[in-house]
Coordinates of C-alpha atoms and ligand atoms in Angstrom, one line a residue:
X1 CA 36.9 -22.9 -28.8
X2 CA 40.0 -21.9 -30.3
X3 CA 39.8 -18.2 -28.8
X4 CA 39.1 -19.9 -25.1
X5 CA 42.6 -22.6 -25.4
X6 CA 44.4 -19.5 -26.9
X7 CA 43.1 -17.3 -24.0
X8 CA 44.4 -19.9 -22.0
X9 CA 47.9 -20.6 -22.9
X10 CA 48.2 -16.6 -23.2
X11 CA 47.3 -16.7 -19.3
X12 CA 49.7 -19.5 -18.6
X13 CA 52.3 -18.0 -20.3
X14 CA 51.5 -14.6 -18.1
X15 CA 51.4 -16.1 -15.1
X16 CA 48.5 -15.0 -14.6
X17 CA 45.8 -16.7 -12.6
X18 CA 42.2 -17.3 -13.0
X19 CA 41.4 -15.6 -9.3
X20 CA 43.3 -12.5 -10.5
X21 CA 41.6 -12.0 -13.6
X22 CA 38.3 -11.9 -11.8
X23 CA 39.3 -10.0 -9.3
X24 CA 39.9 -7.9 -11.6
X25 CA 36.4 -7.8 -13.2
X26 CA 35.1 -7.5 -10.0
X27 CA 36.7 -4.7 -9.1
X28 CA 35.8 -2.8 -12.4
X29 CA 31.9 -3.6 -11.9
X30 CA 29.6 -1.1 -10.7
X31 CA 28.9 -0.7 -7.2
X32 CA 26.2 -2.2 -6.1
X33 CA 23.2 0.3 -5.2
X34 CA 23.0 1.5 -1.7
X35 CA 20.6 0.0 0.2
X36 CA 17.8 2.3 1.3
X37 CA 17.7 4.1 4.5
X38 CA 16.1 1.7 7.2
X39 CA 14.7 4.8 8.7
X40 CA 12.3 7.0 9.9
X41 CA 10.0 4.6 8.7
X42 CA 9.3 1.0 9.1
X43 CA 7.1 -2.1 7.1
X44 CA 4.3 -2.1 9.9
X45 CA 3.8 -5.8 10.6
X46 CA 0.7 -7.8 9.0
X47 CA -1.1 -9.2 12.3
X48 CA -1.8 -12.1 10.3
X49 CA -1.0 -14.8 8.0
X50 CA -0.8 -14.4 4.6
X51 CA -3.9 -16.8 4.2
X52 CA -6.1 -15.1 7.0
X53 CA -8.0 -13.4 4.0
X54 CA -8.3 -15.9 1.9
X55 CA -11.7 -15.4 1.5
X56 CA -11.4 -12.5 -0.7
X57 CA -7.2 -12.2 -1.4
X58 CA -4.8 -15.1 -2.1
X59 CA -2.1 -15.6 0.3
X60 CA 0.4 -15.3 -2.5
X61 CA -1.1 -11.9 -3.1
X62 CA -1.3 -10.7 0.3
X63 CA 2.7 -11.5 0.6
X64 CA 3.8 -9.9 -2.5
X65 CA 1.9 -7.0 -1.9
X66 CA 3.0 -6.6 1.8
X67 CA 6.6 -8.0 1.2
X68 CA 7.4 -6.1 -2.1
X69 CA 4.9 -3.2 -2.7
X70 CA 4.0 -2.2 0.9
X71 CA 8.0 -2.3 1.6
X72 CA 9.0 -0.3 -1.9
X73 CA 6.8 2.6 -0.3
X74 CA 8.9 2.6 3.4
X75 CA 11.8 2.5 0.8
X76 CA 10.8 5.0 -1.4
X77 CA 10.1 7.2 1.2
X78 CA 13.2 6.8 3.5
X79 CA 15.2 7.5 0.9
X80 CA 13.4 10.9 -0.4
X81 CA 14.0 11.5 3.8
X82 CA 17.2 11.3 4.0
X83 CA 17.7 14.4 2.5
X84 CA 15.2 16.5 4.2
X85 CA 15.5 16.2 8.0
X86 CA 12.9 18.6 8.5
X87 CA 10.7 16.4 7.4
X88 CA 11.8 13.2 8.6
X89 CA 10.7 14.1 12.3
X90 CA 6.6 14.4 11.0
X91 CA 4.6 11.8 11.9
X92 CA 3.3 10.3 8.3
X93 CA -0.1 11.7 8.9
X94 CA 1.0 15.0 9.1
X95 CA 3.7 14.8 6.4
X96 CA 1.1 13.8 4.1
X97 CA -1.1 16.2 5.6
X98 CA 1.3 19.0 4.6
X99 CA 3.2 18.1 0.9
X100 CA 2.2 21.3 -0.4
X101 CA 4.6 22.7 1.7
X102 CA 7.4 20.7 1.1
X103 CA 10.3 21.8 -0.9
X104 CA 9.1 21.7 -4.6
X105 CA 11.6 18.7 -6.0
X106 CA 10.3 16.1 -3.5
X107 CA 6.2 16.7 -3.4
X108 CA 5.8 14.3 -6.3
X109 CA 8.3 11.6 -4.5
X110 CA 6.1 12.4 -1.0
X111 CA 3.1 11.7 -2.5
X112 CA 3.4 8.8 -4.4
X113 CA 5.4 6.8 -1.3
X114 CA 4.3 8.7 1.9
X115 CA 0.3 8.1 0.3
X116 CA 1.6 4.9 -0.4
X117 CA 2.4 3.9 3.2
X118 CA -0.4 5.7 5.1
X119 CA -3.2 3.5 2.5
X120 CA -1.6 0.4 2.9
X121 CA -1.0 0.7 7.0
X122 CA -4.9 1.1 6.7
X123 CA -5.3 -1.9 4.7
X124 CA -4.1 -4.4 6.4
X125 CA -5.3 -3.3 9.6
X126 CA -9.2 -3.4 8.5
X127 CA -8.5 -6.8 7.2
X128 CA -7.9 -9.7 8.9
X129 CA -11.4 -10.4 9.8
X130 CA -15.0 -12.5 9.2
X131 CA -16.6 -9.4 7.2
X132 CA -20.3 -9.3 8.0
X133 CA -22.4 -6.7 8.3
X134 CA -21.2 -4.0 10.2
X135 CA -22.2 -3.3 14.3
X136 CA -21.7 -1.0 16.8
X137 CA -21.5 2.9 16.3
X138 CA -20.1 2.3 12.8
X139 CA -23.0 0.5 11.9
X140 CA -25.4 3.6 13.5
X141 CA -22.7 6.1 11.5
X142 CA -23.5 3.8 8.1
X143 CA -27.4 4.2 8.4
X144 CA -27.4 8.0 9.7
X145 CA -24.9 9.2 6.3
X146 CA -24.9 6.6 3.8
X147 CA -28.7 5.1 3.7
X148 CA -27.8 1.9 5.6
X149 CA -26.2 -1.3 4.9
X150 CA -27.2 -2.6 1.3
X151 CA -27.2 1.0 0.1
X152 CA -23.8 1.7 1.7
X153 CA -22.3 -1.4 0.4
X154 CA -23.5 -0.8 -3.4
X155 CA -22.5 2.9 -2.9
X156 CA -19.0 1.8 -1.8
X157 CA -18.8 -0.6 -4.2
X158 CA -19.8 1.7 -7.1
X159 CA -17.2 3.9 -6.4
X160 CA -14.0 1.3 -6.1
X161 CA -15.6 0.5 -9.6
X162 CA -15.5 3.9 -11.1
X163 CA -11.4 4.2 -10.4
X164 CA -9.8 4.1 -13.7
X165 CA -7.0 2.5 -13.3
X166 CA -4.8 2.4 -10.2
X167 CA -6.5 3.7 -7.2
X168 CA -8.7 3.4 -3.9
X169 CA -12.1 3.9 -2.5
X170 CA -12.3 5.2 1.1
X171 CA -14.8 6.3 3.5
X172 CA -13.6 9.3 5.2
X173 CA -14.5 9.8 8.7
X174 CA -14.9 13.7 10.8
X175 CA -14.0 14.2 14.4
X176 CA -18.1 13.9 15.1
X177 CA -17.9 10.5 13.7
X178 CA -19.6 11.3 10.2
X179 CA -18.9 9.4 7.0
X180 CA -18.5 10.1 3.7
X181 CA -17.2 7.9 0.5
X182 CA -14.7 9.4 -2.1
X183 CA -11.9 8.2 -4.6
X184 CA -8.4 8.9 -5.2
X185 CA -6.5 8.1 -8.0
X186 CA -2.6 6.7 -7.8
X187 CA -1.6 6.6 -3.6
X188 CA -3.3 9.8 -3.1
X189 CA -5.5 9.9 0.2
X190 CA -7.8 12.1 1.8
X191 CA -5.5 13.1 4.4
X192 CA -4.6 15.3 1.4
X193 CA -7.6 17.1 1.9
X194 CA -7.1 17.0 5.7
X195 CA -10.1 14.2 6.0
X196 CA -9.7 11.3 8.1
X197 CA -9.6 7.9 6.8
X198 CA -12.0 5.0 8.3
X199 CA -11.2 2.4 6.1
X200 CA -10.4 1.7 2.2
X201 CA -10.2 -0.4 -0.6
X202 CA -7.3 -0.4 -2.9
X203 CA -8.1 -1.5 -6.1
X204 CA -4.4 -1.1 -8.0
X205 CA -4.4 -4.6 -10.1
X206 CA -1.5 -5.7 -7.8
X207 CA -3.9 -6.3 -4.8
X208 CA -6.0 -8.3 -6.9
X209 CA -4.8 -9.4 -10.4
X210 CA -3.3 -13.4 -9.3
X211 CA -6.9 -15.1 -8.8
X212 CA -9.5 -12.2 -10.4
X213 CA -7.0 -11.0 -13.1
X214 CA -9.5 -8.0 -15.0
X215 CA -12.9 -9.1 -12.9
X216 CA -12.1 -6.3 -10.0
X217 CA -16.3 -6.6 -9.4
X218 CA -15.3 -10.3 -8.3
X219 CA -13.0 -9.2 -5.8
X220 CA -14.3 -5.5 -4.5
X221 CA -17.4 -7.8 -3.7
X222 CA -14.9 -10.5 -2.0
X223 CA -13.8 -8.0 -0.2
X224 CA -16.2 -7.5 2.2
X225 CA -16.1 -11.0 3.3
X226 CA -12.4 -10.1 5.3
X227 CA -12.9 -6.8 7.1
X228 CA -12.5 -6.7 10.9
X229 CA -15.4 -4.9 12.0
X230 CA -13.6 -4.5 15.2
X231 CA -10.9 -2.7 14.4
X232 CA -12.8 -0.3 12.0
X233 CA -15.5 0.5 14.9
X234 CA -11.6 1.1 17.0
X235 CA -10.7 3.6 14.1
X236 CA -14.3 5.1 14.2
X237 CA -13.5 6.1 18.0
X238 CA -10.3 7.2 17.7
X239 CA -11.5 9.6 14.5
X240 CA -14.1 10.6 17.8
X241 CA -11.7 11.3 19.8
X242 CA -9.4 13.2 17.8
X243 CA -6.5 10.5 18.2
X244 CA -7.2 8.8 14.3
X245 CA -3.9 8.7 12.1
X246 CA -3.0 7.0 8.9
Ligands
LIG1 MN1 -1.4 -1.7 -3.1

């Protein structure tokens, strides 16, 4: 207390006012971070409300991931652009498609946020729906390659199990419309490998960790209950047709 009426009388006696001194401490602060590039890429929109998959994912869950994670990839990976304009004119499929042959210093930066956004575009689009068994040629696809729809479903379910740690489960699709399950670790994807993906599961503990905390059996077998047939049996096409991106 004595310092502070000190202070004061000392800044009386100066003439000094209390606007100038923190002007003055606002002008020695650090800058504030630049925000990151708003381009080439862009936070697809959901489609949906937050609750629309509430069967399986919380709304507060689907935001945050969406909002803050999904957006910290765009981010992440504008910013690692901004510096190499070659690459900023690829489509994200085939930048991810081709990191090996990016300049050494940004591979591990591509990766991580240029996976990131491709397996999270994915997501939500698959989502959104009343789950159910699968129909159409996807369902025909399922029973030719991956012994039909309990077996594919345990299969699939088996593997989003075996990630240890952070992670996803896909099924990979080929341009004659065959399937195929694998994992990846991290944000890696298997447009890596130069597969197609049909749809995936991402079991970081981000997507699932407010209402299932450590039971991720609970919520890859949630998951099903949420996925829009429709729009996987649209990706299955496109993979058909040669037209399939991220
Ligand atoms: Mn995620």
């Amino acid at each position: 207390m004595a310092f502070i009426h000190r202070r004061g009388l000392l800044l009386a006696a100066g003439g000094l006012t209390l606007a100038s001194l923190t002007g003055h401490a606002r002008a020695q602060a650090p800058a504030a971070p630049a925000a990151p590039p708003t381009g080439p890429f862009t936070l697809p929109a959901l489609g949906y409300a937050f609750d629309k998959n509430e069967a399986a994912i919380d709304a507060r869950t689907m935001e945050l991931h969406w909002r803050f994670h999904h957006a910290a990839y765009v981010n992440g990976l504008n910013t690692v652009l901004a510096s190499q304009a070659a690459l900023a004119s690829m489509p994200l499929d085939e930048l991810v498609m081709n990191i090996s042959r990016a300049p050494e210093n940004v591979r591990t930066q591509l990766r991580n946020f240029g996976g990131g956004h491709a397996n999270h575009s994915m997501f939500w689009e698959i989502m959104g729906g009343s789950g159910g068994e699968a129909s159409g040629p996807v369902r025909a696809a399922i029973d030719r390659d991956l012994g039909g729809w309990g077996e594919f479903r345990n299969r699939f379910n088996a593997a989003a199990m075996s990630v240890f740690g952070s992670g996803w489960a896909f099924v990979t699709v080929t341009p004659t419309g065959a399937l195929a399950i694998v994992t990846k670790p991290n944000q890696d994807t298997p447009l890596m490998d130069g597969q197609r993906v049909l749809m995936g599961n991402d079991v970081w503990e981000h997507a699932y960790y407010l209402r299932y905390q450590n039971r991720r059996v609970e919520y890859v077998g949630n998951w099903w209950n949420v996925l829009n047939w429709d729009r996987i049996n649209a990706r299955h096409a496109a993979a058909v047709a040669g037209t399939l991106k991220v």
